[in-house]
Coordinates of C-alpha atoms in Angstrom, one line a residue:
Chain A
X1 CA -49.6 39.3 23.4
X2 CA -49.5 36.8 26.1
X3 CA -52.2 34.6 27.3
X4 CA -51.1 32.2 30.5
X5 CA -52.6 28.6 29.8
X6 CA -51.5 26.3 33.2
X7 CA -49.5 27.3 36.5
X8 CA -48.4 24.3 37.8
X9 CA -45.6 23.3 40.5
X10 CA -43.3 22.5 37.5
X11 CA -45.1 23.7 34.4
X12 CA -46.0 27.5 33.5
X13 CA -47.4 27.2 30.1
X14 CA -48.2 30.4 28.0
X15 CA -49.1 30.8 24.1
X16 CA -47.6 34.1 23.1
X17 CA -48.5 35.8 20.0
X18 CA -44.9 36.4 18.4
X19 CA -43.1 38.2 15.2
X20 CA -40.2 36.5 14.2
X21 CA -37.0 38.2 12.5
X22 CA -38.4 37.0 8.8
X23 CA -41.6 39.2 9.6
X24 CA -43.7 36.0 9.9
X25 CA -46.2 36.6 13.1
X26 CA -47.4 32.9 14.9
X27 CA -48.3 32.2 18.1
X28 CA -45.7 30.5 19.9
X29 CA -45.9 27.9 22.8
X30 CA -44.0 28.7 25.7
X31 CA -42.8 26.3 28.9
X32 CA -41.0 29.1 31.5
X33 CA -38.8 27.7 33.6
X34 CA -37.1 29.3 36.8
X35 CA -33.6 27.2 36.0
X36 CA -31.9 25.0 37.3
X37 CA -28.5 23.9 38.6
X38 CA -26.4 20.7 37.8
X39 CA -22.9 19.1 39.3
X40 CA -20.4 16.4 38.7
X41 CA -19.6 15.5 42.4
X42 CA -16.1 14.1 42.0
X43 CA -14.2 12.4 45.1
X44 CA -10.9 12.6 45.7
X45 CA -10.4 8.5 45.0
X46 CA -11.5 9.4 41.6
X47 CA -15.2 8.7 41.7
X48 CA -17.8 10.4 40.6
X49 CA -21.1 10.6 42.5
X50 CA -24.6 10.0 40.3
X51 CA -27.9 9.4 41.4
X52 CA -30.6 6.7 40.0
X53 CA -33.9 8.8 40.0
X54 CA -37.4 7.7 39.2
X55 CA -38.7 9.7 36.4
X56 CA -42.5 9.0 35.9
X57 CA -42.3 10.9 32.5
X58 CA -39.7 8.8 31.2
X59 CA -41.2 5.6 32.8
X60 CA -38.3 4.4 34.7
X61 CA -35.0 5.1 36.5
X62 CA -32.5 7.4 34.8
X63 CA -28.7 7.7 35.9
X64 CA -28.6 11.9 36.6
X65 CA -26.4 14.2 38.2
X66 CA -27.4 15.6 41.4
X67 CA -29.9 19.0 40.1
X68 CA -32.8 20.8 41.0
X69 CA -35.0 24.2 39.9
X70 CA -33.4 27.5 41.3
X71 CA -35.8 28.8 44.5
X72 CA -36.9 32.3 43.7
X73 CA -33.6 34.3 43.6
X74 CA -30.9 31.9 44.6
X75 CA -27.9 32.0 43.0
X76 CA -27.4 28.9 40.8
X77 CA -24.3 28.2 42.8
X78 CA -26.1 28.2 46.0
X79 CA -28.6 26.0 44.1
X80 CA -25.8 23.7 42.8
X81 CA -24.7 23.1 46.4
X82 CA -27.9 22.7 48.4
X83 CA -29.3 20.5 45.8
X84 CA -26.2 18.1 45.9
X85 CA -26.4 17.9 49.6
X86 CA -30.0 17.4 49.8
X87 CA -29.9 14.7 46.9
X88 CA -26.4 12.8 47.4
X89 CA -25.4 13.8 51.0
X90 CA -22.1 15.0 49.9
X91 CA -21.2 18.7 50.8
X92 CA -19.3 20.2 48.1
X93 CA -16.2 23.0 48.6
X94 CA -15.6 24.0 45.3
X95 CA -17.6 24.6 42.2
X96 CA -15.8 25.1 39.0
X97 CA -18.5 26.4 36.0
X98 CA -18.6 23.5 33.2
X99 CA -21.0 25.7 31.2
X100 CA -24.7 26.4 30.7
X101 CA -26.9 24.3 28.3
X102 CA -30.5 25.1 27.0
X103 CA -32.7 21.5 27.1
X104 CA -35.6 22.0 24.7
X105 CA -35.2 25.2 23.1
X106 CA -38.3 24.2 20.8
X107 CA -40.5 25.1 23.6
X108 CA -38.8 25.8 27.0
X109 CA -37.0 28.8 28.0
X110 CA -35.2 26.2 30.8
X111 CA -31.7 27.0 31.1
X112 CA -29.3 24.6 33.7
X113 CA -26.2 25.9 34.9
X114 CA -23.5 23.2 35.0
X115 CA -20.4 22.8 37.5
X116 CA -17.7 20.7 38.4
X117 CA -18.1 19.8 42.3
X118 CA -14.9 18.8 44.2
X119 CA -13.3 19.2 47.9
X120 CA -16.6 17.3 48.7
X121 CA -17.4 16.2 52.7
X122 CA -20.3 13.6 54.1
X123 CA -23.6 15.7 55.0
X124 CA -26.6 14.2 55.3
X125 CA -29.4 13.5 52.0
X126 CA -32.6 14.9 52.8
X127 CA -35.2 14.3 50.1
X128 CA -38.4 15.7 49.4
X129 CA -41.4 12.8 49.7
X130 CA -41.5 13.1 45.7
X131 CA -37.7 12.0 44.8
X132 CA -37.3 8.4 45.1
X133 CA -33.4 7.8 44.3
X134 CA -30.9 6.4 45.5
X135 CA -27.1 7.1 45.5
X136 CA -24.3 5.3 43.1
X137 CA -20.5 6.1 43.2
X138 CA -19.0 4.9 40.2
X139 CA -15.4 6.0 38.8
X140 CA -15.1 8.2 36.2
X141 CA -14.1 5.4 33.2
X142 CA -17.0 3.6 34.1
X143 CA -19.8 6.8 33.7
X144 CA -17.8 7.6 30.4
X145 CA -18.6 4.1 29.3
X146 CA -21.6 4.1 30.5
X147 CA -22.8 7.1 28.1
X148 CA -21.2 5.4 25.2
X149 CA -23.1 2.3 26.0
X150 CA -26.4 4.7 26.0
X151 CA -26.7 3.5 29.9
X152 CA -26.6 7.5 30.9
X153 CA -29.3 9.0 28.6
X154 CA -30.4 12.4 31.0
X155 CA -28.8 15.1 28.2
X156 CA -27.6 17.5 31.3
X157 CA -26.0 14.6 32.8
X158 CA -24.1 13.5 29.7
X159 CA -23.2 17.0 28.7
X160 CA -21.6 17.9 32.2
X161 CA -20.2 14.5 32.4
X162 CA -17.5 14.8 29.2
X163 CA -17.0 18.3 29.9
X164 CA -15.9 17.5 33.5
X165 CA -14.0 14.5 32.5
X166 CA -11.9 16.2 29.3
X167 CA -11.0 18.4 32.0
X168 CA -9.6 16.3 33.9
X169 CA -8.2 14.4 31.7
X170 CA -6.5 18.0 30.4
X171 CA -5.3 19.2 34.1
Chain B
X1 CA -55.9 9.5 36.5
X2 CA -54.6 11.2 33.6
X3 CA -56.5 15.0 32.3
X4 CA -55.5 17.1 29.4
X5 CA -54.5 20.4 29.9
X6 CA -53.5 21.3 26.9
X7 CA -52.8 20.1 23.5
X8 CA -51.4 22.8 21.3
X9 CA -49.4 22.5 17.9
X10 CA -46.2 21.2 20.0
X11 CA -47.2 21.3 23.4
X12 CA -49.1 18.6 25.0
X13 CA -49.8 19.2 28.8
X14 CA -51.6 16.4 31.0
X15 CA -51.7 16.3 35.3
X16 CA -51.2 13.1 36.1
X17 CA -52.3 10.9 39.5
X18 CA -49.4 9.0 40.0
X19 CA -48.0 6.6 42.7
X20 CA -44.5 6.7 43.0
X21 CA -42.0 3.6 44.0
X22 CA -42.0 5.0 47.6
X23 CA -45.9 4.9 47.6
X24 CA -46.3 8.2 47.7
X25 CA -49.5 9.1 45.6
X26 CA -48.6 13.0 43.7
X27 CA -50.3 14.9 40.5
X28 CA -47.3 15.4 38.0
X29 CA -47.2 17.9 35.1
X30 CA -46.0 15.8 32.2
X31 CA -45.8 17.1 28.7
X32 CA -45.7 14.4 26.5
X33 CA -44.0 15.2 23.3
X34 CA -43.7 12.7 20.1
X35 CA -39.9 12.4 19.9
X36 CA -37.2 14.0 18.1
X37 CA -34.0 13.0 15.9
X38 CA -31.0 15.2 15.1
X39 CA -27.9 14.6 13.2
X40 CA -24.2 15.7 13.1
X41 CA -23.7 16.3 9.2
X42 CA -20.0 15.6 8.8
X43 CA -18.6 17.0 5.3
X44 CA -15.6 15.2 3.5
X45 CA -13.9 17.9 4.3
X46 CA -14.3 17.6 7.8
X47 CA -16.4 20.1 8.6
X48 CA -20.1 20.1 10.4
X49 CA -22.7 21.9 9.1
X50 CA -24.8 23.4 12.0
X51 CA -27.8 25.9 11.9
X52 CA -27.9 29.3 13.6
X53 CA -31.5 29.5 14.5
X54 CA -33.9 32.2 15.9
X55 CA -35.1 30.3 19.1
X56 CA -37.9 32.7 21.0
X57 CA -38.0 30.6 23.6
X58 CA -34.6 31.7 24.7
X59 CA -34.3 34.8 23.6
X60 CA -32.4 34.6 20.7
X61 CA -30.1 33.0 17.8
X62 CA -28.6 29.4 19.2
X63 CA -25.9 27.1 17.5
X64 CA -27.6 23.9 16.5
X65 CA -27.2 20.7 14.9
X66 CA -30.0 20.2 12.2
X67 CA -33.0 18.5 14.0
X68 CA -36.7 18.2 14.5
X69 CA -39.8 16.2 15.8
X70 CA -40.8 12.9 14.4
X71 CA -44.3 12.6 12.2
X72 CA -46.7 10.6 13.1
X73 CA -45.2 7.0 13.0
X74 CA -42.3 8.1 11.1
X75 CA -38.6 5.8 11.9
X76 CA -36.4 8.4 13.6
X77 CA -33.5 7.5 10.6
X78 CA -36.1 8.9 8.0
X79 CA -36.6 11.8 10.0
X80 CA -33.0 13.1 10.7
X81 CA -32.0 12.4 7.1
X82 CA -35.7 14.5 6.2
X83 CA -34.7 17.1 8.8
X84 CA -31.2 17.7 7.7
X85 CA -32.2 17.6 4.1
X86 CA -35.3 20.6 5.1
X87 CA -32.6 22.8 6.7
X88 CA -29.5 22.5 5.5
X89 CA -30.2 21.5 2.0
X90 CA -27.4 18.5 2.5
X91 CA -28.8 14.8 2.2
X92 CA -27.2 12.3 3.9
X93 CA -26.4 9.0 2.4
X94 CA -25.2 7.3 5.8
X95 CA -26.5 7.4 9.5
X96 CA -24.5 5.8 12.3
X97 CA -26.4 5.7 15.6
X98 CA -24.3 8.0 18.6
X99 CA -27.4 7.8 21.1
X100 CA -30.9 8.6 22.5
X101 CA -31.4 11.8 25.1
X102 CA -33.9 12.6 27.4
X103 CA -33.9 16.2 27.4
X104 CA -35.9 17.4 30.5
X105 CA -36.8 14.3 32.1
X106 CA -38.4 16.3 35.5
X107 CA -41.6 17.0 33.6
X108 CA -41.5 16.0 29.7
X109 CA -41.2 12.7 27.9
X110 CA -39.1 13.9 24.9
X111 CA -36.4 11.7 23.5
X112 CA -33.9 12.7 20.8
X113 CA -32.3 10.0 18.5
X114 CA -28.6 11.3 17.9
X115 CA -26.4 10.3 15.0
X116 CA -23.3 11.2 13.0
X117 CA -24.3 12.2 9.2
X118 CA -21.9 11.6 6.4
X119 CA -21.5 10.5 2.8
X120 CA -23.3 14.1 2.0
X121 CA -24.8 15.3 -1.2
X122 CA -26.1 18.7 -2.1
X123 CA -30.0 19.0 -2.0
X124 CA -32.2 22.2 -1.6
X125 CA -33.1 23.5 1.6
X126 CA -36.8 23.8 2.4
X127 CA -37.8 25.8 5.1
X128 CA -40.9 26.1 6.8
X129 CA -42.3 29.6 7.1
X130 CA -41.7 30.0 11.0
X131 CA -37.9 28.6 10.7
X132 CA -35.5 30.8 11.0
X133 CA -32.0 30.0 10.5
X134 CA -28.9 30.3 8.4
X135 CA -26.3 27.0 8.2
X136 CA -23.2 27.2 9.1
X137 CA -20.0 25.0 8.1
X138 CA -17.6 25.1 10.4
X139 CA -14.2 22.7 11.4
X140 CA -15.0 20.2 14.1
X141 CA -12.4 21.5 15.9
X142 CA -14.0 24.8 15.8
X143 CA -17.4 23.7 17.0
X144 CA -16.0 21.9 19.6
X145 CA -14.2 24.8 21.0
X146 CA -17.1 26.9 20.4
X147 CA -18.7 23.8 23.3
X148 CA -15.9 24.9 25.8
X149 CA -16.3 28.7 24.5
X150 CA -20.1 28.3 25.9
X151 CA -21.2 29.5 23.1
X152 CA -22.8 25.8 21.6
X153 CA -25.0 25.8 24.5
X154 CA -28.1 23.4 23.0
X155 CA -27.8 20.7 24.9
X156 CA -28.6 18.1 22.4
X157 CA -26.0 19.6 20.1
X158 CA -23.2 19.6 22.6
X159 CA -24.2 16.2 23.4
X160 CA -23.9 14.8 19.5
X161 CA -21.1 16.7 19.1
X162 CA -19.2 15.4 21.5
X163 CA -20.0 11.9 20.8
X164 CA -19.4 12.5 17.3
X165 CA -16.3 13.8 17.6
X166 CA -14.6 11.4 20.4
X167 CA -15.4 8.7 17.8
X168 CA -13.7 10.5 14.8
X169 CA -10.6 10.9 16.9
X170 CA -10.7 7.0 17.9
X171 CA -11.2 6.0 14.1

């Protein structure tokens, strides 16, 4: 059983009545998520292209990756790419998959697909009235550091971040 | 202007009146959540010990470091040593701080304290009736593998586990 609690623009809450595989039955809260899509925008002078993003939950600017909620159907590459654009201004040629994290399994059903973003060319950044952001290129050895030194906190960011650079640092 | 929504056993759900940096004035959905620690128990014998878990959210069993929410003004050290102790039935006799995650900063507050575990000694595992999980010992090289293998898709997991591990390889 299912019973739908909020609909939001973000947040679709539900409190589900569920069995568990040890034959223990609880009601379960549930945050369902459309997904989302996530790159490492890497230029060819070796740079890697973050945003700073106000995040009124968090209370205050976080260093992220370029990402946004999948529209209704769009594949999370098209997502990946559009998102990117409209949020950096950089067009990206070629996506390599990184690989697909779950954020808050406890609760969420929110998945976030994860790529490598290269053969990148200047668009134009369009952002909605609610993203207040602004753009920072930094080289690669200097976001690394920057997660050690608990600068780059946003888990999707720091996930996609290492995977991206120990492959390049493979290749 | 802040109203409840919800406040269930792990979900809290306000709408928010915020003004943003850029002036704009918008209602966010924020689940505010009390916090989290989770720890990478490293064995003498240089394995981790992770949890296979039942995760309804998602669908199904994920790969996971030992972990869980903080009580209610609990230090986030006693409750990743508590945590590991309740589901793994290892206690840990040394912490070493890797970092703090915001896991889905777009709507939710959550932070989870990350460290490295070691200096284990065998305790009893105490699971609560809707956790469902079997622990796992595995080679670091392993788990690692199993983060390029997508397979260790929790994001907090692949985060401490990469952090974890870059710093055994430097030591």
């Amino acid at each position: 059983m299912k019973r739908e609690i909020y609909k939001g623009k973000v947040v679709h809450l539900f409190v589900e009545s569920v069995t568990l595989p040890n034959a223990t039955t609880i009601d379960m809260e549930v945050v369902r998520h459309p997904g989302a899509a996530a790159v490492v925008p890497l230029l060819e002078n070796g740079k890697v292209v973050l945003i700073r993003q106000y995040r009124y939950a968090t209370g205050g600017y976080l260093y992220e990756i370029p990402a946004g909620k999948l529209s209704d159907g769009e594949p999370p590459e098209t997502c990946a790419v559009r998102e990117t654009e409209e949020e950096t201004g950089w067009h990206i040629g070629r996506l390599d998959k990184l690989t697909t994290i779950f954020t808050a399994p406890g609760f969420c059903d929110e998945q976030i697909h994860l790529y490598l973003g290269t053969k990148l060319t200047r668009s134009r950044q369009q952002l909605d009235p609610d993203e207040v952001l602004e753009v920072v290129e930094l080289p690669f050895d200097d976001a690394i550091q920057k997660i050690d030194d608990q600068i780059i906190c946003d888990a999707k960011s720091v996930v996609a971040l290492q995977l991206a650079y120990t492959r390049k640092t493979l290749s």
